[in-house]
mmCIF file of C-alpha atoms in Angstrom:
data_model
loop_
_atom_site.group_PDB
_atom_site.id
_atom_site.type_symbol
_atom_site.label_atom_id
_atom_site.label_comp_id
_atom_site.label_asym_id
_atom_site.label_seq_id
_atom_site.Cartn_x
_atom_site.Cartn_y
_atom_site.Cartn_z
ATOM 1 C CA VAL G 1 7.761 87.830 49.293
ATOM 2 C CA VAL G 2 6.899 90.466 51.910
ATOM 3 C CA SER G 3 10.543 91.044 52.750
ATOM 4 C CA ASN G 4 11.359 91.500 49.068
ATOM 5 C CA ALA G 5 8.475 93.974 48.652
ATOM 6 C CA ILE G 6 9.848 96.127 51.423
ATOM 7 C CA ILE G 7 13.610 95.940 50.823
ATOM 8 C CA SER G 8 15.326 96.451 47.460
ATOM 9 C CA ASP G 9 17.451 93.677 46.106
ATOM 10 C CA TYR G 10 21.215 94.015 46.891
ATOM 11 C CA ASP G 11 21.867 92.351 43.535
ATOM 12 C CA ALA G 12 19.609 93.004 40.514
ATOM 13 C CA SER G 13 20.941 89.954 38.445
ATOM 14 C CA THR G 14 17.649 88.080 38.608
ATOM 15 C CA GLY G 15 16.219 90.535 36.102
ATOM 16 C CA LEU G 16 18.725 89.082 33.595
ATOM 17 C CA VAL G 17 17.452 85.603 34.196
ATOM 18 C CA LEU G 18 13.718 86.087 34.405
ATOM 19 C CA PRO G 19 12.341 88.023 31.412
ATOM 20 C CA ASP G 20 10.045 90.981 31.643
ATOM 21 C CA THR G 21 6.407 90.190 31.605
ATOM 22 C CA SER G 22 3.622 91.082 29.205
ATOM 23 C CA SER G 23 0.513 89.751 30.981
ATOM 24 C CA ALA G 24 -0.968 89.851 34.490
ATOM 25 C CA LEU G 25 -0.638 86.107 34.988
ATOM 26 C CA GLU G 26 2.974 86.214 33.965
ATOM 27 C CA SER G 27 3.705 89.247 36.215
ATOM 28 C CA VAL G 28 2.273 87.462 39.269
ATOM 29 C CA LEU G 29 4.271 84.333 38.572
ATOM 30 C CA ARG G 30 7.433 86.281 37.927
ATOM 31 C CA THR G 31 7.074 88.193 41.228
ATOM 32 C CA VAL G 32 6.870 84.982 43.097
ATOM 33 C CA ALA G 33 9.637 83.306 41.277
ATOM 34 C CA HIS G 34 11.852 86.412 41.500
ATOM 35 C CA VAL G 35 12.042 86.068 45.311
ATOM 36 C CA PHE G 36 13.341 82.545 45.192
ATOM 37 C CA VAL G 37 15.727 82.581 42.265
ATOM 38 C CA ARG G 38 18.921 83.464 43.961
ATOM 39 C CA TRP G 39 22.586 82.414 43.820
ATOM 40 C CA ASP G 40 22.811 78.782 42.845
ATOM 41 C CA SER G 41 19.303 78.892 41.579
ATOM 42 C CA PHE G 42 20.627 80.732 38.449
ATOM 43 C CA TYR G 43 22.580 77.679 37.509
ATOM 44 C CA PHE G 44 19.771 75.131 38.105
ATOM 45 C CA LEU G 45 17.400 77.236 36.050
ATOM 46 C CA HIS G 46 19.909 77.566 33.284
ATOM 47 C CA ILE G 47 20.580 73.857 33.264
ATOM 48 C CA ALA G 48 16.856 73.083 33.214
ATOM 49 C CA ASP G 49 16.457 75.435 30.286
ATOM 50 C CA ALA G 50 19.501 74.736 28.138
ATOM 51 C CA GLY G 51 21.335 71.713 29.638
ATOM 52 C CA TYR G 52 24.953 71.705 30.741
ATOM 53 C CA VAL G 53 26.707 74.300 28.496
ATOM 54 C CA HIS G 54 29.704 75.341 30.604
ATOM 55 C CA GLU G 55 32.239 73.313 32.624
ATOM 56 C CA GLN G 56 31.556 75.138 35.869
ATOM 57 C CA GLU G 57 27.923 73.992 35.692
ATOM 58 C CA HIS G 58 29.061 70.556 36.629
ATOM 59 C CA ALA G 59 29.244 71.699 40.319
ATOM 60 C CA PHE G 60 25.419 71.416 40.203
ATOM 61 C CA PHE G 61 23.913 68.025 39.946
ATOM 62 C CA PRO G 62 21.125 67.224 37.317
ATOM 63 C CA LEU G 63 18.198 65.642 39.328
ATOM 64 C CA LEU G 64 16.548 68.892 40.203
ATOM 65 C CA PRO G 65 16.812 70.511 36.758
ATOM 66 C CA LEU G 66 15.537 67.210 35.182
ATOM 67 C CA LEU G 67 12.457 67.214 37.486
ATOM 68 C CA MET G 68 11.965 70.929 36.747
ATOM 69 C CA ARG G 69 11.921 70.229 32.999
ATOM 70 C CA LEU G 70 9.535 67.255 33.716
ATOM 71 C CA VAL G 71 7.087 69.229 35.761
ATOM 72 C CA ALA G 72 7.113 72.218 33.452
ATOM 73 C CA GLY G 73 6.294 69.924 30.471
ATOM 74 C CA THR G 74 3.529 68.053 32.219
ATOM 75 C CA VAL G 75 1.778 69.539 35.335
ATOM 76 C CA LEU G 76 2.540 73.034 34.298
ATOM 77 C CA MET G 77 2.060 72.520 30.557
ATOM 78 C CA PRO G 78 -1.160 74.639 30.501
ATOM 79 C CA LEU G 79 1.075 77.655 31.243
ATOM 80 C CA ALA G 80 3.288 77.095 28.225
ATOM 81 C CA GLY G 81 1.416 79.386 25.950
ATOM 82 C CA TRP G 82 0.914 82.135 28.446
ATOM 83 C CA VAL G 83 4.030 82.343 30.449
ATOM 84 C CA ASP G 84 7.699 82.470 29.510
ATOM 85 C CA ARG G 85 9.460 79.123 29.652
ATOM 86 C CA ARG G 86 12.083 80.339 32.264
ATOM 87 C CA ILE G 87 9.319 81.515 34.652
ATOM 88 C CA VAL G 88 7.503 78.130 34.265
ATOM 89 C CA LEU G 89 10.686 76.266 34.995
ATOM 90 C CA ALA G 90 11.327 78.488 38.099
ATOM 91 C CA ILE G 91 7.761 77.720 39.277
ATOM 92 C CA ALA G 92 8.445 74.110 38.713
ATOM 93 C CA GLY G 93 11.493 74.305 40.883
ATOM 94 C CA LEU G 94 9.589 76.015 43.598
ATOM 95 C CA VAL G 95 6.843 73.289 43.520
ATOM 96 C CA ILE G 96 9.444 70.487 43.653
ATOM 97 C CA SER G 97 11.397 72.108 46.539
ATOM 98 C CA ASN G 98 8.375 72.907 48.741
ATOM 99 C CA ILE G 99 6.724 69.536 48.294
ATOM 100 C CA SER G 100 10.055 67.910 49.032
ATOM 101 C CA PHE G 101 10.451 70.093 52.127
ATOM 102 C CA VAL G 102 7.088 68.850 53.493
ATOM 103 C CA PHE G 103 7.859 65.187 52.719
ATOM 104 C CA ALA G 104 11.319 65.630 54.235
ATOM 105 C CA ALA G 105 9.943 66.908 57.470
ATOM 106 C CA ALA G 106 7.303 64.004 57.627
ATOM 107 C CA THR G 107 9.892 61.393 56.843
ATOM 108 C CA LEU G 108 12.310 62.900 59.463
ATOM 109 C CA TYR G 109 9.492 62.460 62.056
ATOM 110 C CA VAL G 110 8.951 58.818 61.122
ATOM 111 C CA LEU G 111 12.639 58.114 61.046
ATOM 112 C CA GLY G 112 12.995 59.831 64.538
ATOM 113 C CA CYS G 113 10.156 57.589 65.916
ATOM 114 C CA ALA G 114 12.018 54.566 64.598
ATOM 115 C CA THR G 115 15.486 55.537 65.783
ATOM 116 C CA LEU G 116 14.915 57.537 69.045
ATOM 117 C CA ARG G 117 11.862 55.506 70.151
ATOM 118 C CA ASN G 118 10.383 58.638 71.601
ATOM 119 C CA GLU G 119 7.565 60.309 69.658
ATOM 120 C CA ARG G 120 7.770 63.625 71.336
ATOM 121 C CA LEU G 121 11.511 64.092 70.598
ATOM 122 C CA ALA G 122 10.946 63.040 67.065
ATOM 123 C CA TYR G 123 8.158 65.622 66.741
ATOM 124 C CA VAL G 124 10.158 68.470 68.183
ATOM 125 C CA ALA G 125 13.050 67.602 65.887
ATOM 126 C CA ALA G 126 10.846 67.670 62.812
ATOM 127 C CA LEU G 127 9.562 71.153 63.959
ATOM 128 C CA LEU G 128 13.100 72.408 64.358
ATOM 129 C CA PHE G 129 13.895 71.076 60.861
ATOM 130 C CA VAL G 130 11.083 73.237 59.446
ATOM 131 C CA ALA G 131 12.317 76.293 61.342
ATOM 132 C CA ALA G 132 16.049 75.531 60.701
ATOM 133 C CA PRO G 133 18.571 78.315 59.768
ATOM 134 C CA ALA G 134 18.571 76.873 56.219
ATOM 135 C CA SER G 135 14.774 77.110 55.784
ATOM 136 C CA ALA G 136 15.018 79.805 53.135
ATOM 137 C CA PHE G 137 17.119 77.465 50.892
ATOM 138 C CA MET G 138 14.623 74.586 51.552
ATOM 139 C CA SER G 139 11.855 76.602 49.869
ATOM 140 C CA ALA G 140 13.891 77.981 47.022
ATOM 141 C CA VAL G 141 15.039 76.528 43.661
ATOM 142 C CA TYR G 142 17.850 74.603 45.494
ATOM 143 C CA THR G 143 18.583 70.891 45.964
ATOM 144 C CA GLU G 144 18.456 70.952 49.819
ATOM 145 C CA SER G 145 14.855 69.880 50.277
ATOM 146 C CA LEU G 146 14.922 67.193 47.550
ATOM 147 C CA PHE G 147 18.129 65.819 48.844
ATOM 148 C CA ALA G 148 17.051 65.822 52.496
ATOM 149 C CA TRP G 149 13.932 63.864 51.527
ATOM 150 C CA LEU G 150 15.825 61.290 49.618
ATOM 151 C CA VAL G 151 18.432 60.866 52.421
ATOM 152 C CA PHE G 152 15.842 60.629 55.201
ATOM 153 C CA SER G 153 13.858 58.121 53.138
ATOM 154 C CA ALA G 154 16.989 55.971 52.564
ATOM 155 C CA LEU G 155 17.838 56.058 56.278
ATOM 156 C CA LEU G 156 14.258 55.036 57.182
ATOM 157 C CA LEU G 157 14.354 52.251 54.761
ATOM 158 C CA ILE G 158 17.630 51.041 56.179
ATOM 159 C CA ALA G 159 16.156 51.163 59.640
ATOM 160 C CA GLN G 160 13.295 49.016 58.319
ATOM 161 C CA ARG G 161 15.798 46.602 56.592
ATOM 162 C CA GLN G 162 14.561 47.465 53.159
ATOM 163 C CA TYR G 163 18.102 47.770 51.776
ATOM 164 C CA ALA G 164 17.504 47.469 48.009
ATOM 165 C CA TRP G 165 14.948 50.454 48.109
ATOM 166 C CA ALA G 166 17.336 52.384 50.257
ATOM 167 C CA ALA G 167 20.152 51.895 47.836
ATOM 168 C CA LEU G 168 17.967 53.281 45.050
ATOM 169 C CA CYS G 169 17.104 56.352 47.154
ATOM 170 C CA LEU G 170 20.783 56.999 47.851
ATOM 171 C CA SER G 171 21.569 56.478 44.121
ATOM 172 C CA ALA G 172 19.037 59.204 43.284
ATOM 173 C CA SER G 173 20.499 61.502 46.077
ATOM 174 C CA GLY G 174 23.821 61.103 44.244
ATOM 175 C CA LEU G 175 22.247 62.773 41.365
ATOM 176 C CA CYS G 176 21.271 65.628 43.589
ATOM 177 C CA ARG G 177 24.329 66.331 45.740
ATOM 178 C CA SER G 178 27.781 64.724 46.082
ATOM 179 C CA ASN G 179 27.616 63.924 49.712
ATOM 180 C CA GLY G 180 24.829 61.507 49.106
ATOM 181 C CA ILE G 181 27.487 58.741 48.492
ATOM 182 C CA LEU G 182 28.638 59.113 52.178
ATOM 183 C CA TYR G 183 25.393 57.793 53.491
ATOM 184 C CA ALA G 184 26.078 54.431 51.781
ATOM 185 C CA GLY G 185 28.303 53.734 54.865
ATOM 186 C CA PHE G 186 25.151 52.905 56.721
ATOM 187 C CA PHE G 187 24.928 49.646 54.793
ATOM 188 C CA VAL G 188 28.432 48.680 55.970
ATOM 189 C CA TRP G 189 27.452 49.669 59.452
ATOM 190 C CA ASP G 190 24.196 47.708 59.530
ATOM 191 C CA LEU G 191 25.393 44.587 57.643
ATOM 192 C CA VAL G 192 28.913 44.220 58.711
ATOM 193 C CA VAL G 193 29.781 46.260 61.815
ATOM 194 C CA CYS G 194 26.561 45.262 63.617
ATOM 195 C CA SER G 195 26.427 41.720 62.291
ATOM 196 C CA ASP G 196 25.657 38.979 64.744
ATOM 197 C CA ALA G 197 28.225 36.803 62.941
ATOM 198 C CA TRP G 198 30.968 38.524 64.925
ATOM 199 C CA ARG G 199 29.722 37.025 68.110
ATOM 200 C CA GLY G 200 29.729 33.441 66.895
ATOM 201 C CA ARG G 201 32.756 33.925 64.682
ATOM 202 C CA HIS G 202 30.736 32.799 61.658
ATOM 203 C CA TYR G 203 33.207 34.296 59.189
ATOM 204 C CA ALA G 204 31.501 32.762 56.177
ATOM 205 C CA ALA G 205 28.278 34.485 57.051
ATOM 206 C CA LEU G 206 30.162 37.674 57.739
ATOM 207 C CA ALA G 207 31.765 37.466 54.239
ATOM 208 C CA ILE G 208 28.340 37.122 52.673
ATOM 209 C CA GLN G 209 27.155 40.154 54.470
ATOM 210 C CA ALA G 210 30.220 42.115 53.401
ATOM 211 C CA VAL G 211 29.607 41.236 49.743
ATOM 212 C CA ARG G 212 25.989 42.260 50.175
ATOM 213 C CA ALA G 213 26.969 45.551 51.661
ATOM 214 C CA ALA G 214 29.485 46.176 48.862
ATOM 215 C CA VAL G 215 26.838 45.578 46.244
ATOM 216 C CA LEU G 216 24.504 48.072 47.982
ATOM 217 C CA VAL G 217 27.235 50.629 48.298
ATOM 218 C CA ALA G 218 27.956 50.194 44.537
ATOM 219 C CA VAL G 219 24.311 50.725 43.737
ATOM 220 C CA SER G 220 24.127 53.776 45.963
ATOM 221 C CA THR G 221 27.037 55.437 44.150
ATOM 222 C CA LEU G 222 25.662 54.849 40.577
ATOM 223 C CA GLY G 223 23.982 58.258 40.424
ATOM 224 C CA PHE G 224 27.109 60.177 41.334
ATOM 225 C CA ALA G 225 29.209 57.950 39.047
ATOM 226 C CA ALA G 226 26.907 58.359 36.066
ATOM 227 C CA PHE G 227 27.101 62.116 36.314
ATOM 228 C CA GLN G 228 30.840 62.190 36.542
ATOM 229 C CA ALA G 229 30.969 59.804 33.538
ATOM 230 C CA TYR G 230 28.718 62.223 31.510
ATOM 231 C CA GLY G 231 31.035 65.105 32.417
ATOM 232 C CA HIS G 232 34.016 63.067 31.402
ATOM 233 C CA ARG G 233 32.512 62.178 28.011
ATOM 234 C CA THR G 234 31.464 65.809 27.376
ATOM 235 C CA PHE G 235 34.860 67.340 28.072
ATOM 236 C CA CYS G 236 37.419 64.611 27.493
ATOM 237 C CA GLN G 237 36.605 63.563 23.940
ATOM 238 C CA PRO G 238 37.535 65.349 20.723
ATOM 239 C CA PRO G 239 36.760 68.067 19.706
ATOM 240 C CA ALA G 240 35.905 69.257 23.278
ATOM 241 C CA GLU G 241 39.202 68.231 24.740
ATOM 242 C CA ALA G 242 41.288 69.860 22.035
ATOM 243 C CA ALA G 243 39.505 73.177 22.504
ATOM 244 C CA ALA G 244 40.319 73.500 26.214
ATOM 245 C CA ALA G 245 43.393 73.265 28.414
ATOM 246 C CA PRO G 246 44.160 69.761 29.535
ATOM 247 C CA ARG G 247 41.969 68.754 32.418
ATOM 248 C CA PRO G 248 43.333 66.294 35.158
ATOM 249 C CA TYR G 249 40.067 64.351 35.183
ATOM 250 C CA CYS G 250 40.565 63.360 31.645
ATOM 251 C CA HIS G 251 43.816 61.472 32.438
ATOM 252 C CA SER G 252 43.401 60.320 36.134
ATOM 253 C CA ALA G 253 40.933 57.789 37.372
ATOM 254 C CA LEU G 254 41.317 59.446 40.862
ATOM 255 C CA SER G 255 40.104 62.831 39.584
ATOM 256 C CA THR G 256 36.419 63.829 38.995
ATOM 257 C CA VAL G 257 34.845 66.628 37.025
ATOM 258 C CA TYR G 258 33.015 67.726 40.225
ATOM 259 C CA GLY G 259 36.195 67.776 42.229
ATOM 260 C CA PHE G 260 38.058 69.813 39.616
ATOM 261 C CA VAL G 261 35.289 72.325 39.083
ATOM 262 C CA GLN G 262 34.936 72.918 42.828
ATOM 263 C CA ALA G 263 38.644 73.603 43.130
ATOM 264 C CA GLU G 264 39.155 75.529 39.964
ATOM 265 C CA TYR G 265 36.015 77.743 39.903
ATOM 266 C CA TRP G 266 34.983 77.924 43.626
ATOM 267 C CA GLY G 267 38.390 77.662 45.329
ATOM 268 C CA VAL G 268 37.355 74.682 47.479
ATOM 269 C CA GLY G 269 40.235 72.864 49.045
ATOM 270 C CA PHE G 270 41.831 71.935 52.368
ATOM 271 C CA LEU G 271 42.264 75.187 54.553
ATOM 272 C CA LYS G 272 41.930 77.348 51.455
ATOM 273 C CA TYR G 273 39.125 79.254 53.185
ATOM 274 C CA TYR G 274 41.308 80.136 56.184
ATOM 275 C CA THR G 275 42.031 83.771 55.290
ATOM 276 C CA VAL G 276 41.350 87.051 57.056
ATOM 277 C CA GLN G 277 38.710 87.998 54.501
ATOM 278 C CA GLN G 278 36.594 85.070 55.400
ATOM 279 C CA LEU G 279 36.368 85.764 59.076
ATOM 280 C CA PRO G 280 32.678 87.091 58.645
ATOM 281 C CA ASN G 281 31.704 83.784 56.997
ATOM 282 C CA PHE G 282 33.302 81.854 59.961
ATOM 283 C CA ALA G 283 31.238 83.988 62.323
ATOM 284 C CA LEU G 284 28.022 83.146 60.356
ATOM 285 C CA ALA G 285 28.920 79.454 60.650
ATOM 286 C CA ALA G 286 29.764 79.645 64.325
ATOM 287 C CA PRO G 287 26.246 78.830 65.753
ATOM 288 C CA MET G 288 25.950 75.649 63.796
ATOM 289 C CA VAL G 289 29.523 74.596 64.477
ATOM 290 C CA ALA G 290 29.055 75.192 68.187
ATOM 291 C CA LEU G 291 25.816 73.191 68.080
ATOM 292 C CA SER G 292 27.565 70.391 66.443
ATOM 293 C CA LEU G 293 30.525 70.330 68.750
ATOM 294 C CA ALA G 294 28.100 70.382 71.735
ATOM 295 C CA GLY G 295 26.051 67.467 70.281
ATOM 296 C CA LEU G 296 29.159 65.362 69.528
ATOM 297 C CA TYR G 297 30.587 65.924 73.077
ATOM 298 C CA THR G 298 27.265 65.254 74.757
ATOM 299 C CA TYR G 299 26.728 61.909 72.984
ATOM 300 C CA ALA G 300 30.300 60.925 73.441
ATOM 301 C CA ALA G 301 30.494 61.842 77.157
ATOM 302 C CA TYR G 302 27.389 59.724 77.874
ATOM 303 C CA ASP G 303 29.260 56.489 77.003
ATOM 304 C CA PRO G 304 32.797 57.049 75.830
ATOM 305 C CA LEU G 305 33.401 53.350 75.615
ATOM 306 C CA ARG G 306 30.689 52.907 73.147
ATOM 307 C CA VAL G 307 32.002 55.648 70.874
ATOM 308 C CA ALA G 308 35.515 54.233 71.062
ATOM 309 C CA THR G 309 34.616 50.563 70.239
ATOM 310 C CA LEU G 310 32.147 51.095 67.420
ATOM 311 C CA GLY G 311 29.431 50.182 69.798
ATOM 312 C CA TRP G 312 30.767 46.626 70.536
ATOM 313 C CA ARG G 313 31.177 47.511 74.202
ATOM 314 C CA GLN G 314 29.284 49.955 76.357
ATOM 315 C CA ARG G 315 29.101 50.975 79.963
ATOM 316 C CA ARG G 316 25.439 51.801 80.149
ATOM 317 C CA ALA G 317 22.509 49.444 79.740
ATOM 318 C CA VAL G 318 20.169 50.047 76.857
ATOM 319 C CA ALA G 319 16.346 49.869 77.409
ATOM 320 C CA ASP G 320 13.991 48.185 75.064
ATOM 321 C CA GLY G 321 10.653 49.466 74.006
ATOM 322 C CA LYS G 322 9.576 53.093 74.411
ATOM 323 C CA VAL G 323 12.504 55.314 75.658
ATOM 324 C CA PRO G 324 12.201 58.226 78.188
ATOM 325 C CA LEU G 325 12.617 61.647 76.659
ATOM 326 C CA ALA G 326 15.788 62.394 78.403
ATOM 327 C CA ALA G 327 17.501 59.182 77.290
ATOM 328 C CA ALA G 328 16.336 59.053 73.609
ATOM 329 C CA PHE G 329 19.269 61.014 72.208
ATOM 330 C CA PHE G 330 21.715 58.476 73.729
ATOM 331 C CA ARG G 331 20.278 55.391 71.898
ATOM 332 C CA PRO G 332 23.052 53.191 70.394
ATOM 333 C CA GLU G 333 21.198 53.422 67.064
ATOM 334 C CA LEU G 334 22.419 56.936 66.792
ATOM 335 C CA LEU G 335 26.104 56.010 66.858
ATOM 336 C CA PRO G 336 26.613 55.841 62.993
ATOM 337 C CA HIS G 337 24.814 59.183 62.647
ATOM 338 C CA VAL G 338 27.266 60.711 65.237
ATOM 339 C CA TYR G 339 30.269 59.310 63.360
ATOM 340 C CA LEU G 340 28.916 60.797 60.068
ATOM 341 C CA TRP G 341 28.170 64.085 61.846
ATOM 342 C CA ALA G 342 31.768 64.421 63.069
ATOM 343 C CA LEU G 343 33.150 63.545 59.603
ATOM 344 C CA LEU G 344 30.870 66.053 57.826
ATOM 345 C CA LEU G 345 31.781 68.762 60.389
ATOM 346 C CA ALA G 346 35.469 68.207 59.805
ATOM 347 C CA VAL G 347 34.946 68.455 56.003
ATOM 348 C CA ALA G 348 32.759 71.592 56.375
ATOM 349 C CA THR G 349 35.184 73.431 58.631
ATOM 350 C CA THR G 350 38.449 72.604 56.767
ATOM 351 C CA THR G 351 37.531 72.238 53.133
ATOM 352 C CA MET G 352 34.336 73.855 52.150
ATOM 353 C CA HIS G 353 32.972 77.399 52.183
ATOM 354 C CA VAL G 354 32.246 77.262 55.786
ATOM 355 C CA GLN G 355 29.187 79.486 55.696
ATOM 356 C CA VAL G 356 27.184 76.852 53.834
ATOM 357 C CA VAL G 357 27.334 74.531 56.874
ATOM 358 C CA THR G 358 23.806 75.385 57.857
ATOM 359 C CA ARG G 359 22.375 74.044 54.640
ATOM 360 C CA PHE G 360 24.978 71.316 54.402
ATOM 361 C CA PHE G 361 23.668 69.971 57.723
ATOM 362 C CA SER G 362 19.967 70.250 56.633
ATOM 363 C CA SER G 363 20.148 66.622 55.565
ATOM 364 C CA VAL G 364 21.815 65.350 58.831
ATOM 365 C CA PRO G 365 19.079 63.980 61.133
ATOM 366 C CA VAL G 366 21.108 63.872 64.210
ATOM 367 C CA VAL G 367 21.556 67.702 64.137
ATOM 368 C CA PHE G 368 17.885 68.085 64.677
ATOM 369 C CA TRP G 369 17.689 65.175 67.195
ATOM 370 C CA PHE G 370 20.324 66.940 69.367
ATOM 371 C CA ALA G 371 18.707 70.273 68.978
ATOM 372 C CA ALA G 372 15.401 68.716 70.048
ATOM 373 C CA HIS G 373 17.130 67.006 72.977
ATOM 374 C CA ALA G 374 18.671 70.332 74.058
ATOM 375 C CA ALA G 375 15.322 72.179 73.646
ATOM 376 C CA THR G 376 13.273 69.692 75.643
ATOM 377 C CA GLY G 377 15.726 68.408 78.228
ATOM 378 C CA GLY G 378 18.093 71.252 79.034
ATOM 379 C CA GLY G 379 17.699 74.282 81.338
ATOM 380 C CA TRP G 380 15.604 77.218 80.433
ATOM 381 C CA TRP G 381 18.586 79.190 79.031
ATOM 382 C CA GLN G 382 19.583 76.182 76.879
ATOM 383 C CA GLN G 383 16.035 75.854 75.537
ATOM 384 C CA ARG G 384 15.856 79.575 74.664
ATOM 385 C CA ALA G 385 19.319 79.553 73.085
ATOM 386 C CA VAL G 386 18.504 76.609 70.770
ATOM 387 C CA VAL G 387 14.974 77.678 69.797
ATOM 388 C CA GLY G 388 15.955 81.331 69.636
ATOM 389 C CA CYS G 389 18.989 80.604 67.461
ATOM 390 C CA PHE G 390 16.923 78.511 65.005
ATOM 391 C CA VAL G 391 14.050 81.035 64.709
ATOM 392 C CA ALA G 392 16.343 84.137 64.623
ATOM 393 C CA TYR G 393 18.742 82.697 62.204
ATOM 394 C CA GLY G 394 16.004 81.338 60.017
ATOM 395 C CA LEU G 395 14.174 84.639 59.813
ATOM 396 C CA ALA G 396 17.396 86.520 59.153
ATOM 397 C CA GLY G 397 18.167 83.989 56.445
ATOM 398 C CA VAL G 398 14.733 84.607 54.849
ATOM 399 C CA VAL G 399 15.258 88.342 54.730
ATOM 400 C CA LEU G 400 18.893 88.062 53.421
ATOM 401 C CA PHE G 401 18.121 85.476 50.834
ATOM 402 C CA SER G 402 14.966 87.000 49.435
ATOM 403 C CA ASN G 403 16.745 90.263 48.903
ATOM 404 C CA PHE G 404 19.873 88.767 47.377
ATOM 405 C CA PHE G 405 22.236 89.530 50.300
ATOM 406 C CA PRO G 406 25.133 87.240 51.259
ATOM 407 C CA PRO G 407 25.705 84.572 52.399
ATOM 408 C CA ALA G 408 24.704 82.169 49.636
#
């Protein structure tokens, strides 16, 4: 808010979305909402207000707009007669995002304690999450905070062996962002890859575990699948289908509305972003990419055999109970997180708009665990590099985002 008061907006489009005010209360709320309604927030606000009108809006998932509408119609209902509906919806989005941000940080701390078995490292990781480069997006009308909370909750429930509740959390995350379905792989890891049935060659028990994992994975993908089915029904049945050019998702089971919209309207695709014009965006993504490469190498170099054999064999002994600070990042429980980190990094750097990698990784716990490991166990230059990068990048992001400067 302070930054926006000092610096003029680079783009004045927010004035087209949030109406002019006629009262003091409306003016105050509009001033607050104005700072946080940027870029993708326009779409979430429009969907919450009018529903899905245009095909390209299917790049944005429905959970946040639905919750915005719910909060605006319940908790913020007293404002209805005094403040424009769109301003109320924007305030509702801010309430949801910031509450989710707080819960996500707390859940990451508890998850860190359970996985790392070192309270200090878990605490530092939670602090770095709060000060992360994507912190501006976590407080805005974006899905990052809500998605992170749902994913961290699911991973914590999996660590506690509460698989059914975890699957429901992941299903909800699939209504928030598309990459929520990838976390369903933790069920396969926990129930199949790490099953004790392998040791005794109890294949019947292993088959039961595999079926159980398959059911949990199916439940986890229900949210994403339901949203794609809604888009298919909207655009693939007469008269909608006749009014538009033929869409591949209407005739192929392998094509989704989301995939088509990302490619058609945002130019997302394998190596499509590798152009000279995008070099500044690659530079913006470089710190997070470098941190990720360093984290993956550090974990793999500690015990290459563990990484190469899915953890079935390892060269270093694993301690039980409370783990020393320097060893906490190398726990075998982090192995599936590291695999997922490597996969997401490959996708982010080859297929996506690479500058979004900072907020794309805001829901990846191991990113913050490694950053905490580097900040607490490395040399003084390493500590200053990690903490300084997080704080400087986060503050720069706040200034750029609040004044409608790129990157989005």
